[in-house]
CSV table of C-alpha atoms in Angstrom, one decimal:
chain,number,residue,atom,x,y,z
A,1,MET,CA,14.6,35.4,-69.8
A,2,GLN,CA,13.3,34.8,-73.3
A,3,LEU,CA,16.6,34.9,-74.9
A,4,MET,CA,17.8,31.9,-72.0
A,5,LYS,CA,15.2,29.7,-72.7
A,6,GLY,CA,15.8,29.5,-76.4
A,7,MET,CA,19.3,28.7,-75.7
A,8,THR,CA,18.4,26.6,-73.4
A,9,ILE,CA,16.0,24.6,-76.4
A,10,VAL,CA,18.9,24.8,-79.0
A,11,THR,CA,21.4,23.8,-76.7
A,12,ALA,CA,19.0,20.7,-76.0
A,13,LEU,CA,18.6,20.3,-79.1
A,14,ALA,CA,22.5,19.7,-80.0
A,15,ALA,CA,22.8,17.4,-77.2
A,16,ALA,CA,20.1,15.5,-78.6
A,17,LEU,CA,21.3,15.0,-81.9
A,18,SER,CA,24.5,14.7,-80.9
A,19,THR,CA,23.5,11.5,-79.1
A,20,THR,CA,21.4,10.2,-82.2
A,21,ALA,CA,25.0,11.2,-84.0
A,22,LEU,CA,26.2,9.1,-81.6
A,23,VAL,CA,24.5,6.1,-81.9
A,24,GLN,CA,24.1,5.9,-85.5
A,25,ALA,CA,28.2,6.1,-85.3
A,26,ALA,CA,28.2,3.4,-82.8
A,27,ASP,CA,25.6,0.9,-84.4
A,28,ILE,CA,27.9,1.5,-88.0
A,29,ASP,CA,31.1,0.6,-86.0
A,30,ASP,CA,29.1,-2.8,-84.9
A,31,ALA,CA,28.1,-3.2,-88.0
A,32,ILE,CA,32.1,-2.7,-90.0
A,33,GLU,CA,33.0,-5.2,-87.0
A,34,TYR,CA,30.2,-7.1,-87.1
A,35,ARG,CA,30.9,-8.4,-91.3
A,36,GLN,CA,34.7,-8.4,-90.3
A,37,SER,CA,34.0,-10.8,-87.7
A,38,ALA,CA,31.6,-13.7,-90.0
A,39,PHE,CA,34.8,-12.9,-92.7
A,40,SER,CA,36.8,-13.9,-89.7
A,41,VAL,CA,34.7,-17.0,-88.8
A,42,MET,CA,34.8,-18.6,-92.7
A,43,ALA,CA,38.3,-17.8,-93.0
A,44,TRP,CA,39.3,-19.8,-90.1
A,45,HIS,CA,37.8,-22.5,-91.4
A,46,PHE,CA,38.8,-22.0,-95.0
A,47,GLY,CA,42.3,-21.9,-94.0
A,48,PRO,CA,42.8,-26.0,-93.2
A,49,MET,CA,40.5,-26.4,-96.2
A,50,GLY,CA,42.6,-24.6,-98.4
A,51,ALA,CA,45.9,-26.3,-97.3
A,52,MET,CA,44.0,-29.8,-97.7
A,53,ALA,CA,43.1,-28.8,-101.3
A,54,GLN,CA,46.6,-27.6,-101.9
A,55,GLY,CA,48.6,-30.5,-100.9
A,56,LYS,CA,49.9,-28.9,-97.8
A,57,ILE,CA,48.1,-31.2,-95.3
A,58,ASP,CA,46.4,-34.4,-95.8
A,59,TYR,CA,43.4,-34.5,-96.8
A,60,ASP,CA,40.8,-35.4,-93.9
A,61,PRO,CA,36.9,-35.7,-95.6
A,62,GLU,CA,35.1,-35.5,-91.9
A,63,GLU,CA,37.2,-32.1,-91.7
A,64,PHE,CA,36.9,-31.2,-94.5
A,65,ALA,CA,33.4,-31.3,-94.7
A,66,ARG,CA,32.3,-30.1,-91.3
A,67,ARG,CA,34.6,-27.1,-92.0
A,68,ALA,CA,32.8,-26.9,-95.4
A,69,GLU,CA,29.8,-26.9,-93.7
A,70,ALA,CA,30.9,-24.0,-91.3
A,71,VAL,CA,31.3,-21.6,-94.2
A,72,ASN,CA,28.0,-22.4,-95.9
A,73,ALA,CA,26.2,-21.8,-92.7
A,74,VAL,CA,27.5,-18.5,-92.2
A,75,ALA,CA,28.1,-17.4,-96.3
A,76,GLY,CA,25.1,-15.5,-96.0
A,77,MET,CA,25.8,-13.6,-92.9
A,78,PRO,CA,28.4,-10.7,-93.4
A,79,TRP,CA,26.3,-8.7,-96.2
A,80,GLU,CA,23.7,-7.0,-93.9
A,81,GLY,CA,26.6,-5.4,-92.3
A,82,PHE,CA,27.6,-3.3,-95.1
A,83,VAL,CA,25.7,-0.5,-94.5
A,84,GLU,CA,25.7,3.4,-95.9
A,85,GLY,CA,28.4,5.5,-93.9
A,86,SER,CA,30.7,1.8,-93.2
A,87,TYR,CA,33.0,2.3,-96.7
A,88,MET,CA,36.6,3.8,-97.2
A,89,GLY,CA,36.8,7.3,-96.2
A,90,ASP,CA,33.0,7.0,-94.4
A,91,ASN,CA,32.9,8.9,-91.2
A,92,HIS,CA,33.3,6.5,-88.3
A,93,GLY,CA,35.8,4.4,-85.8
A,94,VAL,CA,36.8,1.1,-88.0
A,95,GLU,CA,39.2,0.6,-89.8
A,96,THR,CA,38.2,-1.0,-92.8
A,97,ASP,CA,39.1,-2.2,-96.5
A,98,ALA,CA,35.6,-2.2,-98.4
A,99,MET,CA,35.5,0.3,-100.9
A,100,ALA,CA,33.0,3.0,-101.4
A,101,LYS,CA,32.2,1.9,-104.8
A,102,ILE,CA,30.8,-0.7,-102.9
A,103,ALA,CA,27.2,1.9,-102.1
A,104,ASP,CA,27.2,2.0,-105.9
A,105,ASN,CA,26.9,-1.1,-107.3
A,106,GLN,CA,24.4,-2.9,-105.1
A,107,ASP,CA,23.4,-5.5,-108.1
A,108,ASP,CA,27.1,-6.4,-108.9
A,109,ILE,CA,27.6,-7.3,-105.4
A,110,GLN,CA,23.9,-9.4,-104.6
A,111,GLN,CA,24.9,-10.9,-107.4
A,112,ARG,CA,28.0,-11.7,-106.3
A,113,VAL,CA,26.9,-13.1,-103.1
A,114,GLU,CA,24.2,-15.3,-104.6
A,115,THR,CA,26.7,-16.6,-106.8
A,116,PHE,CA,29.1,-17.0,-103.9
A,117,THR,CA,26.2,-18.8,-101.0
A,118,GLU,CA,25.3,-21.4,-103.8
A,119,GLU,CA,28.6,-22.3,-104.2
A,120,THR,CA,29.2,-22.5,-100.5
A,121,ALA,CA,25.8,-24.9,-100.1
A,122,THR,CA,27.6,-27.0,-103.8
A,123,LEU,CA,30.6,-27.0,-101.7
A,124,ALA,CA,29.0,-28.4,-98.6
A,125,GLU,CA,27.2,-31.1,-100.2
A,126,VAL,CA,29.9,-32.1,-102.1
A,127,ALA,CA,32.2,-32.3,-99.6
A,128,GLN,CA,30.1,-35.1,-97.6
A,129,GLU,CA,31.0,-37.1,-100.3
A,130,GLY,CA,34.4,-37.4,-99.5
A,131,ASP,CA,36.0,-37.5,-103.1
A,132,PHE,CA,39.0,-35.2,-102.9
A,133,GLU,CA,38.9,-34.0,-106.3
A,134,SER,CA,35.4,-32.9,-106.3
A,135,SER,CA,35.6,-31.7,-102.8
A,136,ARG,CA,38.6,-29.8,-104.5
A,137,ARG,CA,37.1,-28.0,-107.2
A,138,ALA,CA,34.3,-27.2,-105.4
A,139,PHE,CA,36.6,-25.4,-102.9
A,140,ALA,CA,38.1,-23.6,-105.9
A,141,ALA,CA,34.8,-21.9,-107.1
A,142,VAL,CA,34.6,-20.4,-104.0
A,143,ALA,CA,37.7,-19.1,-103.4
A,144,ASN,CA,37.5,-17.7,-106.6
A,145,SER,CA,34.4,-15.7,-106.0
A,146,CYS,CA,36.0,-14.8,-102.5
A,147,LYS,CA,39.0,-13.0,-104.7
A,148,GLY,CA,36.3,-11.9,-107.7
A,149,CYS,CA,34.7,-9.6,-105.1
A,150,HIS,CA,37.8,-9.0,-103.4
A,151,ASP,CA,39.7,-7.8,-106.7
A,152,ASN,CA,36.8,-5.3,-107.2
A,153,TYR,CA,35.7,-4.1,-103.5
A,154,ARG,CA,38.4,-4.8,-101.1
A,155,ASP,CA,41.5,-2.2,-101.2
A,156,ASN,CA,44.2,-4.7,-100.8
B,1,MET,CA,86.0,-25.4,-88.8
B,2,GLN,CA,84.9,-27.5,-85.9
B,3,LEU,CA,83.4,-25.3,-84.0
B,4,MET,CA,82.2,-23.0,-86.9
B,5,LYS,CA,79.9,-26.3,-88.5
B,6,GLY,CA,78.5,-27.0,-84.4
B,7,MET,CA,77.6,-23.1,-84.4
B,8,THR,CA,76.2,-23.1,-87.7
B,9,ILE,CA,73.8,-26.2,-86.8
B,10,VAL,CA,73.3,-24.6,-83.0
B,11,THR,CA,72.2,-20.9,-85.2
B,12,ALA,CA,70.5,-23.1,-87.3
B,13,LEU,CA,68.2,-25.6,-84.8
B,14,ALA,CA,67.5,-21.8,-83.0
B,15,ALA,CA,66.1,-20.4,-85.7
B,16,ALA,CA,64.4,-22.9,-86.6
B,17,LEU,CA,62.7,-23.2,-82.6
B,18,SER,CA,62.3,-20.0,-82.9
B,19,THR,CA,60.3,-20.3,-86.4
B,20,THR,CA,57.9,-22.6,-85.0
B,21,ALA,CA,57.4,-20.9,-82.0
B,22,LEU,CA,56.0,-18.1,-83.7
B,23,VAL,CA,53.9,-19.8,-86.2
B,24,GLN,CA,52.9,-21.7,-82.6
B,25,ALA,CA,52.0,-18.3,-81.3
B,26,ALA,CA,50.2,-17.1,-84.4
B,27,ASP,CA,47.8,-20.1,-84.1
B,28,ILE,CA,46.8,-19.5,-80.8
B,29,ASP,CA,46.5,-15.5,-82.3
B,30,ASP,CA,44.5,-17.0,-84.3
B,31,ALA,CA,42.2,-19.1,-82.3
B,32,ILE,CA,41.7,-16.1,-79.4
B,33,GLU,CA,40.4,-13.9,-82.9
B,34,TYR,CA,38.7,-16.8,-84.4
B,35,ARG,CA,37.0,-17.4,-80.8
B,36,GLN,CA,35.6,-13.8,-80.6
B,37,SER,CA,34.6,-13.2,-83.8
B,38,ALA,CA,32.0,-16.2,-83.8
B,39,PHE,CA,30.8,-14.4,-80.3
B,40,SER,CA,30.6,-10.9,-82.5
B,41,VAL,CA,28.3,-12.9,-84.7
B,42,MET,CA,25.9,-14.2,-82.6
B,43,ALA,CA,25.9,-11.4,-80.5
B,44,TRP,CA,25.2,-8.9,-83.4
B,45,HIS,CA,22.3,-11.3,-83.9
B,46,PHE,CA,21.2,-11.6,-80.3
B,47,GLY,CA,21.0,-7.4,-79.4
B,48,PRO,CA,17.6,-7.2,-81.7
B,49,MET,CA,16.0,-10.5,-80.4
B,50,GLY,CA,16.6,-8.8,-77.0
B,51,ALA,CA,15.6,-5.3,-77.7
B,52,MET,CA,12.4,-7.7,-78.9
B,53,ALA,CA,11.9,-10.1,-76.0
B,54,GLN,CA,12.0,-6.6,-73.6
B,55,GLY,CA,9.6,-4.9,-75.5
B,56,LYS,CA,12.2,-2.2,-76.5
B,57,ILE,CA,11.4,-3.0,-79.8
B,58,ASP,CA,8.5,-4.1,-81.4
B,59,TYR,CA,8.4,-8.0,-81.9
B,60,ASP,CA,8.6,-8.8,-85.7
B,61,PRO,CA,8.4,-12.7,-85.8
B,62,GLU,CA,10.2,-13.2,-89.1
B,63,GLU,CA,13.2,-10.9,-88.1
B,64,PHE,CA,13.4,-13.0,-84.7
B,65,ALA,CA,13.2,-16.5,-86.2
B,66,ARG,CA,16.3,-15.2,-88.8
B,67,ARG,CA,18.3,-14.1,-86.0
B,68,ALA,CA,17.2,-17.4,-84.1
B,69,GLU,CA,18.6,-19.5,-87.1
B,70,ALA,CA,22.2,-16.8,-87.2
B,71,VAL,CA,22.8,-17.6,-83.7
B,72,ASN,CA,22.0,-21.6,-83.8
B,73,ALA,CA,24.3,-21.8,-87.2
B,74,VAL,CA,26.9,-20.4,-85.2
B,75,ALA,CA,26.3,-21.8,-81.3
B,76,GLY,CA,28.4,-25.1,-82.0
B,77,MET,CA,31.5,-23.1,-83.7
B,78,PRO,CA,33.4,-21.1,-80.8
B,79,TRP,CA,34.7,-23.6,-79.1
B,80,GLU,CA,37.3,-24.9,-81.1
B,81,GLY,CA,39.0,-21.6,-80.3
B,82,PHE,CA,39.5,-21.9,-76.9
B,83,VAL,CA,42.9,-24.4,-76.9
B,84,GLU,CA,45.8,-24.6,-75.0
B,85,GLY,CA,47.5,-21.5,-74.0
B,86,SER,CA,45.3,-19.4,-74.9
B,87,TYR,CA,44.0,-17.6,-71.5
B,88,MET,CA,44.2,-15.0,-69.9
B,89,GLY,CA,47.7,-14.8,-68.4
B,90,ASP,CA,49.6,-17.0,-71.4
B,91,ASN,CA,51.8,-15.4,-73.2
B,92,HIS,CA,49.9,-14.3,-76.6
B,93,GLY,CA,49.5,-11.5,-79.0
B,94,VAL,CA,45.9,-11.4,-78.2
B,95,GLU,CA,43.5,-9.3,-75.4
B,96,THR,CA,41.2,-12.1,-74.0
B,97,ASP,CA,38.8,-12.6,-70.8
B,98,ALA,CA,38.5,-16.2,-70.9
B,99,MET,CA,39.9,-17.0,-67.9
B,100,ALA,CA,43.0,-19.8,-67.0
B,101,LYS,CA,40.1,-22.2,-65.1
B,102,ILE,CA,38.6,-23.0,-68.2
B,103,ALA,CA,41.4,-25.4,-69.0
B,104,ASP,CA,40.6,-26.9,-65.9
B,105,ASN,CA,37.1,-27.4,-66.0
B,106,GLN,CA,36.4,-29.4,-69.8
B,107,ASP,CA,33.9,-31.0,-67.9
B,108,ASP,CA,31.6,-28.5,-66.3
B,109,ILE,CA,32.7,-26.2,-70.0
B,110,GLN,CA,31.3,-29.4,-72.1
B,111,GLN,CA,28.6,-29.5,-70.8
B,112,ARG,CA,27.7,-26.0,-70.5
B,113,VAL,CA,28.3,-26.0,-74.4
B,114,GLU,CA,26.0,-29.4,-75.3
B,115,THR,CA,22.9,-27.4,-72.7
B,116,PHE,CA,23.8,-24.1,-74.9
B,117,THR,CA,23.5,-25.5,-77.9
B,118,GLU,CA,20.7,-27.4,-77.3
B,119,GLU,CA,18.8,-24.1,-76.1
B,120,THR,CA,19.8,-22.3,-79.7
B,121,ALA,CA,17.7,-25.3,-81.4
B,122,THR,CA,15.2,-24.7,-79.4
B,123,LEU,CA,15.5,-21.1,-80.1
B,124,ALA,CA,15.4,-21.6,-83.5
B,125,GLU,CA,12.8,-23.7,-83.6
B,126,VAL,CA,10.2,-22.3,-81.0
B,127,ALA,CA,10.6,-18.9,-83.0
B,128,GLN,CA,9.5,-20.4,-86.6
B,129,GLU,CA,6.4,-20.7,-84.6
B,130,GLY,CA,5.8,-16.9,-84.5
B,131,ASP,CA,4.6,-16.6,-80.6
B,132,PHE,CA,6.2,-14.0,-79.4
B,133,GLU,CA,5.9,-15.4,-75.4
B,134,SER,CA,6.9,-18.9,-76.2
B,135,SER,CA,9.9,-17.0,-78.2
B,136,ARG,CA,11.0,-15.0,-75.4
B,137,ARG,CA,10.9,-17.6,-73.1
B,138,ALA,CA,13.7,-19.8,-75.6
B,139,PHE,CA,15.2,-16.6,-75.2
B,140,ALA,CA,15.8,-15.9,-72.0
B,141,ALA,CA,16.9,-19.6,-71.8
B,142,VAL,CA,19.7,-19.0,-74.0
B,143,ALA,CA,20.8,-15.7,-72.6
B,144,ASN,CA,21.0,-17.4,-69.2
B,145,SER,CA,23.5,-20.2,-70.8
B,146,CYS,CA,25.6,-17.3,-72.3
B,147,LYS,CA,25.3,-15.3,-68.5
B,148,GLY,CA,26.3,-19.1,-66.5
B,149,CYS,CA,30.1,-19.2,-68.8
B,150,HIS,CA,30.5,-16.1,-68.6
B,151,ASP,CA,29.8,-15.2,-64.7
B,152,ASN,CA,32.1,-18.1,-64.3
B,153,TYR,CA,34.8,-18.6,-67.1
B,154,ARG,CA,35.2,-14.2,-68.6
B,155,ASP,CA,36.9,-11.9,-66.4
B,156,ASN,CA,34.6,-8.5,-66.2
C-alpha cells in the first residue's frame, strides 16, 4: 500500500511535468509561428514596393505609401517571438531558419531592431511625400537592414 | 517546315500560358498565406487579452493596451488577401477554411470589416485608459465580430 501510494505520486508528478512540458512546447511553437507570420505580412507588402523600386512595375505613390505604412505598423512585432528554446536545433515542433546564436547576441539584435524600426518609420514618412527617388532610397535602407540580419542570423 | 513552325508557336504559347497559370497560382497561394499570417499575428496578441478579460491571468493594463494597439494595427490588413480563386474548393495549393460564398457576399463582408476595424480602434483607445471593465467590454465587442465572420464564412 505504501509502495502503491508512492508510485501514484510519482506517476501524478510525471504526468504533471509532462503536461507542463507540452504546454511550454506549444508556447514555443506558437512563438515561432507568430514571428514567421509577422515577417510574412511584411514580405507581402514589401514585394510590390521592391518591384516598384526596381522599376519592374510602375511606381504608384499611393500604393507604395500604403504598403510602407503596413510594413512600419508590423516592424516592431516579430521580435517578441524570438524566445529561448525557439531556435534551430532546439527541440520544438516548427521548422525555423533562426540560428541558435541569436540567443547569444541579444545586444546586436536589439541594436539592429532599433535601426530597422527607425528606418521603416522613415520609409513610411518619406513614402507619403510621393517622390520616387527618396522613396526608393528609404526602401533600400530598410531592405539592407533585412539583409543584414538574414546574412548573420538566418540559415539560408 | 510549315508544320514545325506551327508546332513551335503552339508549344511556345502553351509554355507561356502554363507559366502565366503558375504565376497566378503562386499569387493566390501567397494571398492565402498572407491573410492567414495577418490573422495569426492578431491571434497571438488576442490570446493573452482574452485570458485577462476572462480573469484567467491578471489584468496588466500596459500589456493589454500594447496588444490592443497591435491588433488594431493589423485589423485592416487581412482583407486584401481574399481574392478570387482563393477560397475552399478553388484549385490552389494552400489549405483554407474560407468558404466559397465569401465571393458572393462582398457587401456583407465589407460591412463586417468596417465594424470590426472601428471596434479594434475603439479597443486600442479604451485600453489606453487602463480600466478593466471598459477594456473587457471593448474586447468582447471585437471578439464578437471575429465570431460573426467565422460562424458565417469559415468552415470550422
